[in-house]
Coordinates of N, CA and C in Angstrom, one line a residue:
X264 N 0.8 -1.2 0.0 CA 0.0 0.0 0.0 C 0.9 1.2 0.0
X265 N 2.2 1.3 1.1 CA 2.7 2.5 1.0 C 3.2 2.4 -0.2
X266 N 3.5 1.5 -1.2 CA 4.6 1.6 -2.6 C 3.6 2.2 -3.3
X267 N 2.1 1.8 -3.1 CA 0.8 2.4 -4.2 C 0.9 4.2 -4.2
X268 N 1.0 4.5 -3.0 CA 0.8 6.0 -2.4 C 1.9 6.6 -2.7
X269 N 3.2 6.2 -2.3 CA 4.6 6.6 -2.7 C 4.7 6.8 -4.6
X270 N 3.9 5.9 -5.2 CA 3.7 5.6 -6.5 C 3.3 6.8 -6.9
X271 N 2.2 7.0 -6.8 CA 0.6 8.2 -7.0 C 1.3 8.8 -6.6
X272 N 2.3 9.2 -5.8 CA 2.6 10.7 -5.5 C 4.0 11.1 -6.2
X273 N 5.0 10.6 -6.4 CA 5.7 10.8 -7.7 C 5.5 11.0 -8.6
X274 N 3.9 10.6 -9.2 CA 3.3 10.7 -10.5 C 2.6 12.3 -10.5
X275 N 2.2 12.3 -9.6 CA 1.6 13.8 -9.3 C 2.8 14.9 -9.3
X276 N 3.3 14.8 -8.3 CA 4.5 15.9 -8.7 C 5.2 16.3 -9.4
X277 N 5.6 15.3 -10.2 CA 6.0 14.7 -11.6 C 5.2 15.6 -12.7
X278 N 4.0 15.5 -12.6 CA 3.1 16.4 -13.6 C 3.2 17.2 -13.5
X279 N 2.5 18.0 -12.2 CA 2.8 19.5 -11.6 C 4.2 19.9 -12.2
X280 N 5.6 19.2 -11.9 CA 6.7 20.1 -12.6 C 6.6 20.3 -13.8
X281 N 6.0 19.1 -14.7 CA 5.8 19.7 -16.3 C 5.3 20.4 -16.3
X282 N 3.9 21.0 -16.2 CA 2.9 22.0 -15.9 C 3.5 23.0 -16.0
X283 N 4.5 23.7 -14.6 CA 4.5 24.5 -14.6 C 6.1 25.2 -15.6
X284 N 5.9 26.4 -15.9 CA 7.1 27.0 -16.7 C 8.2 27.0 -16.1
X285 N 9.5 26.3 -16.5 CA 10.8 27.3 -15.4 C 10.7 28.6 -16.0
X286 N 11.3 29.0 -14.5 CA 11.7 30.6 -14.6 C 12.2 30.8 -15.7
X287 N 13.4 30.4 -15.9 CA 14.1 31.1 -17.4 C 13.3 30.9 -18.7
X288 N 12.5 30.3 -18.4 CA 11.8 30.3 -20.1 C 10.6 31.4 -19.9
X289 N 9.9 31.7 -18.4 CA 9.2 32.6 -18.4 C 9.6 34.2 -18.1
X290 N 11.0 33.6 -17.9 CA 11.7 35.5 -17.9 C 11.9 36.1 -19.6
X291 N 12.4 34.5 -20.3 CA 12.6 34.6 -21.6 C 11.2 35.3 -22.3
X292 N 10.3 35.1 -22.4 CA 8.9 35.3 -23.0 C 8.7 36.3 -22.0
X293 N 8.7 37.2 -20.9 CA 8.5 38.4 -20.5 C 9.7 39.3 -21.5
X294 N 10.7 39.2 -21.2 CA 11.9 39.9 -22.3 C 11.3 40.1 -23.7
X295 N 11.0 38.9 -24.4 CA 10.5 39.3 -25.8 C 9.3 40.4 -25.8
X296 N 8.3 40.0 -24.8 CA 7.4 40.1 -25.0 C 7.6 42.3 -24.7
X297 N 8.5 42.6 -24.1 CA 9.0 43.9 -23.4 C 9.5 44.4 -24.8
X298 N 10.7 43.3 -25.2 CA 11.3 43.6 -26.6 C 10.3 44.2 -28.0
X299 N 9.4 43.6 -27.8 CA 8.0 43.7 -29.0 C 7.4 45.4 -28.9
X300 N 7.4 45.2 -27.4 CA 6.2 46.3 -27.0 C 7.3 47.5 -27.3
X301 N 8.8 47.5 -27.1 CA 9.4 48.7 -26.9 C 9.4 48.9 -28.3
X302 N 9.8 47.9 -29.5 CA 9.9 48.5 -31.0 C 8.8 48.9 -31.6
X303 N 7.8 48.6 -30.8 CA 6.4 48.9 -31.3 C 6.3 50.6 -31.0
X304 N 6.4 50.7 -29.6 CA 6.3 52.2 -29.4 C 7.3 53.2 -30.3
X305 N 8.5 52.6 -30.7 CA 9.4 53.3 -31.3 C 8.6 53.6 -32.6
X306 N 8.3 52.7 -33.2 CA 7.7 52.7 -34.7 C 6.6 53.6 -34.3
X307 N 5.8 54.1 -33.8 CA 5.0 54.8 -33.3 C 5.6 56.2 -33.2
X308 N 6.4 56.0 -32.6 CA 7.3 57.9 -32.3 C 7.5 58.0 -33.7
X309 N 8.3 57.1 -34.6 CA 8.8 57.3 -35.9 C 7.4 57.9 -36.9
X310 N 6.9 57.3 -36.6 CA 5.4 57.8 -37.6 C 5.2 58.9 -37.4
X311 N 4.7 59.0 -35.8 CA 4.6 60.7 -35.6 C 5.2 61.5 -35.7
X312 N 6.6 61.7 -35.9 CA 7.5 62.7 -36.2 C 7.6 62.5 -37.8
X313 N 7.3 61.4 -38.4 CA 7.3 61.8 -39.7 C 5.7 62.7 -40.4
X314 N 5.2 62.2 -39.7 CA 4.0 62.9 -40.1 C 3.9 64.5 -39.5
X315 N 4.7 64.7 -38.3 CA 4.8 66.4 -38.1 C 5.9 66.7 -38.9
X316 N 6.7 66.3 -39.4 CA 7.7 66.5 -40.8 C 7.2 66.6 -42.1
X317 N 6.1 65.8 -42.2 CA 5.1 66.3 -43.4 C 4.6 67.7 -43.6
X318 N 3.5 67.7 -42.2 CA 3.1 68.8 -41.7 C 3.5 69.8 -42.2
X319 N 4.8 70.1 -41.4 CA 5.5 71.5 -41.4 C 5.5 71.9 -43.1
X320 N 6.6 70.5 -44.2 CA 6.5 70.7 -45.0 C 5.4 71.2 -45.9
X321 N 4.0 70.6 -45.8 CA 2.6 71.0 -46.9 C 2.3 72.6 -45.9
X322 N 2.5 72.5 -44.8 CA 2.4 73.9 -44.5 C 2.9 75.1 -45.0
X323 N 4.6 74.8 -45.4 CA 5.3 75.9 -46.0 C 5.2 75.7 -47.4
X324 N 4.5 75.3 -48.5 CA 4.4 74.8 -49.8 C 4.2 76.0 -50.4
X325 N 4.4 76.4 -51.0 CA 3.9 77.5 -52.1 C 3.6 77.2 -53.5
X326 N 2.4 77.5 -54.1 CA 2.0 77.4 -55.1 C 1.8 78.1 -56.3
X327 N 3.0 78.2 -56.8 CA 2.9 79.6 -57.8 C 2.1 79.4 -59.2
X328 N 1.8 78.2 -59.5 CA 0.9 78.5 -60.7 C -0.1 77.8 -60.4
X329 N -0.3 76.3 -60.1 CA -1.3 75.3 -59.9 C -1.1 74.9 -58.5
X330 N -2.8 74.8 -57.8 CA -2.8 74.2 -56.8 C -3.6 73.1 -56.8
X331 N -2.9 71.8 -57.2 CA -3.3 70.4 -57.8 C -3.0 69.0 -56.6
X332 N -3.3 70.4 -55.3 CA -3.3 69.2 -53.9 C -1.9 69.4 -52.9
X333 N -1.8 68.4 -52.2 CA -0.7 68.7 -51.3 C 0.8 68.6 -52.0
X334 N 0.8 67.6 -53.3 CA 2.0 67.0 -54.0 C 2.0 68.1 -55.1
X335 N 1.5 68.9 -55.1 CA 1.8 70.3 -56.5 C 2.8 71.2 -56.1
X336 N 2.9 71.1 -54.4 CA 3.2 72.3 -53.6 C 5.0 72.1 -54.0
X337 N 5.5 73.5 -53.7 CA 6.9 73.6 -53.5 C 7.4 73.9 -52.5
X338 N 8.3 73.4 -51.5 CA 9.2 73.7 -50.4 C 10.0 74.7 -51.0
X339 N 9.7 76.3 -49.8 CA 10.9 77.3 -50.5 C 12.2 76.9 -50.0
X340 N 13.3 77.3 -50.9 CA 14.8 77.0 -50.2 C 15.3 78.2 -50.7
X341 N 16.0 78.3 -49.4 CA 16.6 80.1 -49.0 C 17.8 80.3 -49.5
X342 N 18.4 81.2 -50.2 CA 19.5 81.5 -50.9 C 19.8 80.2 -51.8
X343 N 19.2 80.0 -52.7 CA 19.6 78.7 -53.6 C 21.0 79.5 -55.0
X344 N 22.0 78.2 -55.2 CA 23.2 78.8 -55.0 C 23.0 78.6 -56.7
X345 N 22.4 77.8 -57.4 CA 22.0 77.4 -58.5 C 21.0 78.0 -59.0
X346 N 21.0 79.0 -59.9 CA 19.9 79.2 -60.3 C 19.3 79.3 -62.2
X347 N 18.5 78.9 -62.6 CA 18.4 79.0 -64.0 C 18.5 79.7 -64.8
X348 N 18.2 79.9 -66.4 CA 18.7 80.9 -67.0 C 17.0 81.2 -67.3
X349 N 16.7 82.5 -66.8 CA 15.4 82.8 -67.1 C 14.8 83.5 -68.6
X350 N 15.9 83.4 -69.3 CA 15.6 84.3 -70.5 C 15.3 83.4 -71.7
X351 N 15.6 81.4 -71.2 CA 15.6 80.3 -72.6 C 14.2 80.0 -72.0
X352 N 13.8 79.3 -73.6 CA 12.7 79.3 -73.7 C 12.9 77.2 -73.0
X353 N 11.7 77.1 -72.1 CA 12.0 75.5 -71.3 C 11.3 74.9 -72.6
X354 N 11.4 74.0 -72.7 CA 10.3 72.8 -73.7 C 10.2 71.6 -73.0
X355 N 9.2 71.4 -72.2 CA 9.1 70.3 -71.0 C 8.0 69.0 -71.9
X356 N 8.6 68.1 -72.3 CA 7.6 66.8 -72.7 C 7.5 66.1 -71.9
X357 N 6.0 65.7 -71.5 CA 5.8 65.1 -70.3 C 5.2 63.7 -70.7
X358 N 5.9 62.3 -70.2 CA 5.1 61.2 -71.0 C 4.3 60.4 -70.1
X359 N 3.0 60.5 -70.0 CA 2.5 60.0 -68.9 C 1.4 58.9 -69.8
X360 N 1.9 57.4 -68.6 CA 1.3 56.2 -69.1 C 0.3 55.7 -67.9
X361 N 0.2 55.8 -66.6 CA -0.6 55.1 -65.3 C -1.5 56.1 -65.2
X362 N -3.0 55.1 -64.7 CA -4.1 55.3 -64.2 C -4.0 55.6 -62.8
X363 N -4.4 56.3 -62.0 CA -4.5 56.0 -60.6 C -5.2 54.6 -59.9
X364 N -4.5 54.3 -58.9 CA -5.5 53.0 -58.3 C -6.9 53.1 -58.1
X365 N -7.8 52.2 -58.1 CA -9.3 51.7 -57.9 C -9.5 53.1 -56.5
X366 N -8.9 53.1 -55.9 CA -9.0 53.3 -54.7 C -8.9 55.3 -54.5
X367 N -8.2 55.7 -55.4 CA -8.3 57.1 -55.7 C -8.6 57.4 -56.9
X368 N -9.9 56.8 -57.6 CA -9.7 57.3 -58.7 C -10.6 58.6 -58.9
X369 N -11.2 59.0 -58.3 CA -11.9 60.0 -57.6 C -11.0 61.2 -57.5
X370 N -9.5 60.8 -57.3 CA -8.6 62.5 -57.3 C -7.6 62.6 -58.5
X371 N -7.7 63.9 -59.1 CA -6.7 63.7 -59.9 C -5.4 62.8 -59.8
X372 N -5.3 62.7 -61.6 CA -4.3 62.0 -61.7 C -2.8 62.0 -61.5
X373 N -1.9 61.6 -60.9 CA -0.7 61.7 -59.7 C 0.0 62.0 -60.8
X374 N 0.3 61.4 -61.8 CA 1.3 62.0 -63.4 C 0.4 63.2 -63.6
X375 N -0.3 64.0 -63.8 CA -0.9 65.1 -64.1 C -0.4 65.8 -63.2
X376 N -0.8 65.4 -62.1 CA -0.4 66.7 -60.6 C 1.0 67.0 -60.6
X377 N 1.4 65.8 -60.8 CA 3.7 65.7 -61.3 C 3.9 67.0 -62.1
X378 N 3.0 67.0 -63.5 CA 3.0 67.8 -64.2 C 2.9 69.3 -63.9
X379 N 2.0 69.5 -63.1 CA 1.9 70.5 -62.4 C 2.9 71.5 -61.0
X380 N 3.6 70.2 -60.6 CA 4.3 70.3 -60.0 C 5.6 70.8 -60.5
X381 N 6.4 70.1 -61.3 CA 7.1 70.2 -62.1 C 7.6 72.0 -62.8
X382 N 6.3 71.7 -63.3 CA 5.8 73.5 -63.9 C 5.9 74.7 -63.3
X383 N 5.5 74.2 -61.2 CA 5.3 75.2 -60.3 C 7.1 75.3 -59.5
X384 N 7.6 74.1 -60.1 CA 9.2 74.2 -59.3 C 9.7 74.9 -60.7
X385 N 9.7 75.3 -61.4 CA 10.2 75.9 -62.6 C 10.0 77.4 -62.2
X386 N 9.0 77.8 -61.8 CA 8.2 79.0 -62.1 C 8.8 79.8 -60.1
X387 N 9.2 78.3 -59.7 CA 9.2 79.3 -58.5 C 11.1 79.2 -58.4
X388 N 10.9 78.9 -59.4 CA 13.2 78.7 -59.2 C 13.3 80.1 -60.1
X389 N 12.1 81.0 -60.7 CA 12.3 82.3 -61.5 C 12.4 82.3 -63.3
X390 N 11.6 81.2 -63.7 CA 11.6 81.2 -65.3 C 10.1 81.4 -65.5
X391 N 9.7 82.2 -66.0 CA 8.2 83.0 -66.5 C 7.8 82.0 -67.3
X392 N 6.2 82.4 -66.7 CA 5.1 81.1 -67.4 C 5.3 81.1 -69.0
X393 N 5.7 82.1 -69.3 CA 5.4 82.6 -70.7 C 6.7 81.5 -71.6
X394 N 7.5 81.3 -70.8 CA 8.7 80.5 -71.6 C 9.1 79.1 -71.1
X395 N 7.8 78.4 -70.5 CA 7.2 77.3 -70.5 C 6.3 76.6 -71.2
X396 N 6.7 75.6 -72.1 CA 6.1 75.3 -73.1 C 6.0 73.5 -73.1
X397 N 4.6 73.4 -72.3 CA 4.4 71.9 -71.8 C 3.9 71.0 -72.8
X398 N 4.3 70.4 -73.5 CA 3.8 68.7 -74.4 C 3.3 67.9 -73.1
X399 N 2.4 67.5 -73.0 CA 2.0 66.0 -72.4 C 1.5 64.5 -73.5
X400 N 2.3 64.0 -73.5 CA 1.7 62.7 -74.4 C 1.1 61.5 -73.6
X401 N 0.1 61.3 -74.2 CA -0.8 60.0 -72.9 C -0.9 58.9 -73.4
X402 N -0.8 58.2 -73.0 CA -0.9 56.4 -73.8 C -1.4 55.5 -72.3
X403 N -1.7 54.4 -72.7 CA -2.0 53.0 -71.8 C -2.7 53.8 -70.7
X404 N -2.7 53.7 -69.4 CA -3.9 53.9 -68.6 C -4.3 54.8 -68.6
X405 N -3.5 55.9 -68.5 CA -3.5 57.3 -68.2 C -4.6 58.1 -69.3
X406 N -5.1 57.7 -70.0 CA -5.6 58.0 -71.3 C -7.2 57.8 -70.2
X407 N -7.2 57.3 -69.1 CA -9.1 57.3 -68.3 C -8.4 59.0 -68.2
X408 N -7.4 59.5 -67.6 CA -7.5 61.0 -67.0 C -7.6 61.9 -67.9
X409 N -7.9 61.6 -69.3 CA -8.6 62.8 -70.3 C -9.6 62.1 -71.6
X410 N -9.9 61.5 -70.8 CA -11.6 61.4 -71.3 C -12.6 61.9 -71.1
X411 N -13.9 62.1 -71.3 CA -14.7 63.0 -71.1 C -15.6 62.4 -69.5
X412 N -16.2 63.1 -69.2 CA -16.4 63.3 -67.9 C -17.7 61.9 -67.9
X413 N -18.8 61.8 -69.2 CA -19.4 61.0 -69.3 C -18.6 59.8 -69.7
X414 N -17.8 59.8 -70.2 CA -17.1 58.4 -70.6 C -16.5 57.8 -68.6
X415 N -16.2 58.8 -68.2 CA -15.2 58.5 -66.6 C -16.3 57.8 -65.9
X416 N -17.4 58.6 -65.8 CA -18.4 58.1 -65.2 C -18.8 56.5 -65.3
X417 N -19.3 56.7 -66.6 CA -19.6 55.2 -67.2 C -18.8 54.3 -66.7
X418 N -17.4 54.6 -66.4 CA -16.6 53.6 -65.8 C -16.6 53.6 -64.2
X419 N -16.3 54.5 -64.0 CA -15.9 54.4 -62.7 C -17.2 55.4 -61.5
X420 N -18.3 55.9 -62.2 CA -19.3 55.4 -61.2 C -18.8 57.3 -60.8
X421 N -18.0 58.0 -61.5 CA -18.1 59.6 -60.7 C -17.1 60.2 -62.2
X422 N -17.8 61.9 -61.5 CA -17.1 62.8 -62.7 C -15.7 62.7 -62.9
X423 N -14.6 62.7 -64.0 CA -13.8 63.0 -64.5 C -12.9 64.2 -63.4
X424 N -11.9 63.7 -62.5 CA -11.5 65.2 -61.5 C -10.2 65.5 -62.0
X425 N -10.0 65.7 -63.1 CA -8.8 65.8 -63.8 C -8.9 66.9 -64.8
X426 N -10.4 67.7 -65.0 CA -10.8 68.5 -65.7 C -10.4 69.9 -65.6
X427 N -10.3 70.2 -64.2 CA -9.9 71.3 -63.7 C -8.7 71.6 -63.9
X428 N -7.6 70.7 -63.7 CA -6.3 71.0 -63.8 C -5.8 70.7 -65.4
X429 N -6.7 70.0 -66.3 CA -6.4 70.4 -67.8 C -6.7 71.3 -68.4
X430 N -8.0 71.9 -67.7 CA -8.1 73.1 -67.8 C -6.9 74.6 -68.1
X431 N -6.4 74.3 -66.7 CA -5.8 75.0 -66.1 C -4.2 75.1 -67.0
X432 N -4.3 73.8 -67.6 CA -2.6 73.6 -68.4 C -3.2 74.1 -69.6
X433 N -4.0 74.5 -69.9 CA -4.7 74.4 -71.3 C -4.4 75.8 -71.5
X434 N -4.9 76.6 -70.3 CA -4.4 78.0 -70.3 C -3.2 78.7 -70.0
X435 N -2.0 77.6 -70.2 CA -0.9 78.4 -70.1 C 0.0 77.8 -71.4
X436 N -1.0 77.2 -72.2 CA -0.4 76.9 -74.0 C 0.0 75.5 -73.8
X437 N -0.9 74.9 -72.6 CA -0.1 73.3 -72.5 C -0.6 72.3 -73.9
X438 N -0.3 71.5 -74.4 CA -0.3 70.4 -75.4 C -0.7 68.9 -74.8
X439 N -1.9 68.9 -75.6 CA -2.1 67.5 -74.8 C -2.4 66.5 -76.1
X440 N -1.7 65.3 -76.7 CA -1.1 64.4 -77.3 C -1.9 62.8 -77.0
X441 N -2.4 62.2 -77.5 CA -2.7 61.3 -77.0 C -2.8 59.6 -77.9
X442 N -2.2 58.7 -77.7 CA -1.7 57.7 -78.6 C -2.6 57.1 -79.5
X443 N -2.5 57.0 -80.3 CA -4.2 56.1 -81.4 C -3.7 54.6 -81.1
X444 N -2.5 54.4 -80.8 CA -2.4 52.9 -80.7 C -3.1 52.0 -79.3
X445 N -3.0 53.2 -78.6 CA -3.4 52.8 -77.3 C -5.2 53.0 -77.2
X446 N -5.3 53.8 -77.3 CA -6.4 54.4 -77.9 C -7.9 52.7 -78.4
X447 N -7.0 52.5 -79.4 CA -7.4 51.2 -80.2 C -7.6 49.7 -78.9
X448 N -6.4 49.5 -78.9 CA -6.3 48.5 -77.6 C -7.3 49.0 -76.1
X449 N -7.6 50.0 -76.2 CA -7.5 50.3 -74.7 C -9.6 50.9 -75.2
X450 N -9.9 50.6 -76.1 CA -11.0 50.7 -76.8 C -11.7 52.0 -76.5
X451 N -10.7 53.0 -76.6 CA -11.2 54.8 -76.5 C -11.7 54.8 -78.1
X452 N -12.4 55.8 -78.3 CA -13.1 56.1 -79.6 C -12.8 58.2 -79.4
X453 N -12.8 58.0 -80.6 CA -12.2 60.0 -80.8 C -13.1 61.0 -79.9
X454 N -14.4 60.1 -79.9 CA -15.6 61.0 -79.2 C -15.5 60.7 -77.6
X455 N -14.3 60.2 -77.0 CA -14.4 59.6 -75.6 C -13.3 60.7 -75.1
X456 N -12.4 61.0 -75.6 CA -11.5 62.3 -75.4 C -12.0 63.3 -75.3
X457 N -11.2 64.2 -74.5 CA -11.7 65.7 -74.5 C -11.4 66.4 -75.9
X458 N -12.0 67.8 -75.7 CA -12.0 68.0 -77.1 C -10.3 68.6 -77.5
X459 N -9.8 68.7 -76.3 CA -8.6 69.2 -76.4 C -7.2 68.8 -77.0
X460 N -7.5 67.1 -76.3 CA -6.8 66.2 -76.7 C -6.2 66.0 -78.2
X461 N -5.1 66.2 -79.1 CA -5.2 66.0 -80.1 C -4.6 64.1 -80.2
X462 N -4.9 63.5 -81.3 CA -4.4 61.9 -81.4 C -3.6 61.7 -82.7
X463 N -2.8 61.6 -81.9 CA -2.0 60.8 -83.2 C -2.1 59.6 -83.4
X464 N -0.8 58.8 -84.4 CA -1.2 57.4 -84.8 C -0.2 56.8 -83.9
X465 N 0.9 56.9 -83.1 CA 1.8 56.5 -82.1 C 2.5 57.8 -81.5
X466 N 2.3 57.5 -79.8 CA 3.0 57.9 -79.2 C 4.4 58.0 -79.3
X467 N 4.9 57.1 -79.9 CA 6.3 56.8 -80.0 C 7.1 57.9 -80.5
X468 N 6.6 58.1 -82.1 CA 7.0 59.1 -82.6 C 6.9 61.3 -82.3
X469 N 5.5 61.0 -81.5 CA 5.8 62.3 -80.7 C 6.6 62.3 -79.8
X470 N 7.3 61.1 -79.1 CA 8.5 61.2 -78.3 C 9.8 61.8 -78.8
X471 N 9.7 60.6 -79.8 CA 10.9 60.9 -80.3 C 10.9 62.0 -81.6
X472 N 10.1 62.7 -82.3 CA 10.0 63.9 -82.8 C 10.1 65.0 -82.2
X473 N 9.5 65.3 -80.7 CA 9.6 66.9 -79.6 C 11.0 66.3 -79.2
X474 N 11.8 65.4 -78.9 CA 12.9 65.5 -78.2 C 14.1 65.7 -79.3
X475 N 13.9 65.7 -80.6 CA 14.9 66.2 -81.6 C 14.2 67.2 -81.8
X476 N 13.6 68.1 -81.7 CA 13.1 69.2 -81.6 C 13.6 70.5 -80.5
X477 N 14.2 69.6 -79.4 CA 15.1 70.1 -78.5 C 14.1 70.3 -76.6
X478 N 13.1 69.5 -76.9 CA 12.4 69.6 -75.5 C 12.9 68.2 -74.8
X479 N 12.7 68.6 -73.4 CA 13.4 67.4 -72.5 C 12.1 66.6 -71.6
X480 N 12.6 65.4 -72.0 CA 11.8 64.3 -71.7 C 11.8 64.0 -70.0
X481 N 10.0 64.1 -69.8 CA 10.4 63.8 -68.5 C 9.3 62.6 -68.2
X482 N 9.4 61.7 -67.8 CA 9.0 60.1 -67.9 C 8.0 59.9 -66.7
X483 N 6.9 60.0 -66.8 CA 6.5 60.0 -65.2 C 5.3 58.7 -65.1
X484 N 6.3 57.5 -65.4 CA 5.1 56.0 -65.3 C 5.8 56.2 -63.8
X485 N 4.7 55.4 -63.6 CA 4.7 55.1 -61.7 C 6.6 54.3 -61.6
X486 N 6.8 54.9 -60.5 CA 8.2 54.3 -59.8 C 8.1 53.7 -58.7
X487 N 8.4 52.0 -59.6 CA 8.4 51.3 -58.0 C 9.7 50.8 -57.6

């Protein structure tokens, strides 16, 4: 009887020590667990200081010709040591190919506003609107951000927000180009464009026609 009881109770204690954690494995899993929480909070300070670093910056933005959102704006920089020749005439070709995502397509287009931006760091480095002379050529997606406002709808369920700021390029002699090849594939019809739009039979060739022409190519497909 006492071997039964002696038995049963080695087997009990025996479990209870499995059961329970040693120390070092449960100091180990407090440590991580401290380890987790401190990189977490750091990544947290990191966000917030990047985001009052944003701040400051959209705050101090200036917008000297187009205001096409937060990303048009220009950061002023004080005594800049470089400065351009304001008397040549710019010839800026802009080749824009991406649609915005499903998800903004509701805000103008991010290669348009580029465009804009581009135009407004020009204008604010001291070269007059007047000797700015913008080409935009559109091919593959980007061809939804100058269609007509019934055609945008049809697709995507709201007006065309890309009108305003073509507007806006339209009155400072901008050029807007648009590919027939893509056009074809991408099943636009002449009457789905704005009226502004002119079409050629390939993009290709208005690239490489304005750039021996002596304008400078600036490539604005999405960078990943």
């Amino acid at each position: 009887m006492k071997k039964i009881i002696a038995t049963i109770t080695g087997a009990v204690l025996c479990f209870t020590g499995m059961a329970q954690t040693p120390p070092s494995i449960q100091f180990s899993k407090d440590s991580s667990l401290r380890a987790l929480l401190h990189a977490d909070s750091l990544k947290i300070e990191k966000q917030y200081a990047e985001i009052e670093r944003w701040d400051k910056l959209r705050a101090s933005a200036v917008y000297p010709v187009f205001n096409a959102g937060e990303f048009s704006g220009v950061v002023p920089v004080k005594d800049p040591a470089e400065i351009p020749d304001p008397t040549i005439t710019y010839k800026l070709l802009f080749e824009l190919t991406d649609n915005n995502a499903d998800s903004v397509i509701n805000e103008a287009n991010y290669g348009l506003v580029e465009v804009a931006r581009i135009i407004n760091l020009h204008v604010a480095s001291g070269i007059p609107i007047a000797k700015i002379l913008p080409v935009i050529v559109v091919h593959a997606g980007a061809l939804n951000a100058f269609c007509t406002s019934e055609r945008y709808k049809e697709k995507y369920k709201t007006g065309n927000p890309n009108l305003k700021l073509i507007s806006e390029l339209k009155n400072i002699g901008a050029r807007f180009i648009a590919c027939g090849q893509a056009m074809a594939f991408k099943k636009f019809a002449k009457e789905d464009m704005l009226p502004e739009v002119k079409i050629s039979l390939t993009a290709q060739t208005v690239l490489s026609g304005y750039q021996l022409k002596g304008y400078v190519l600036y490539n604005l497909s999405e960078r990943k």
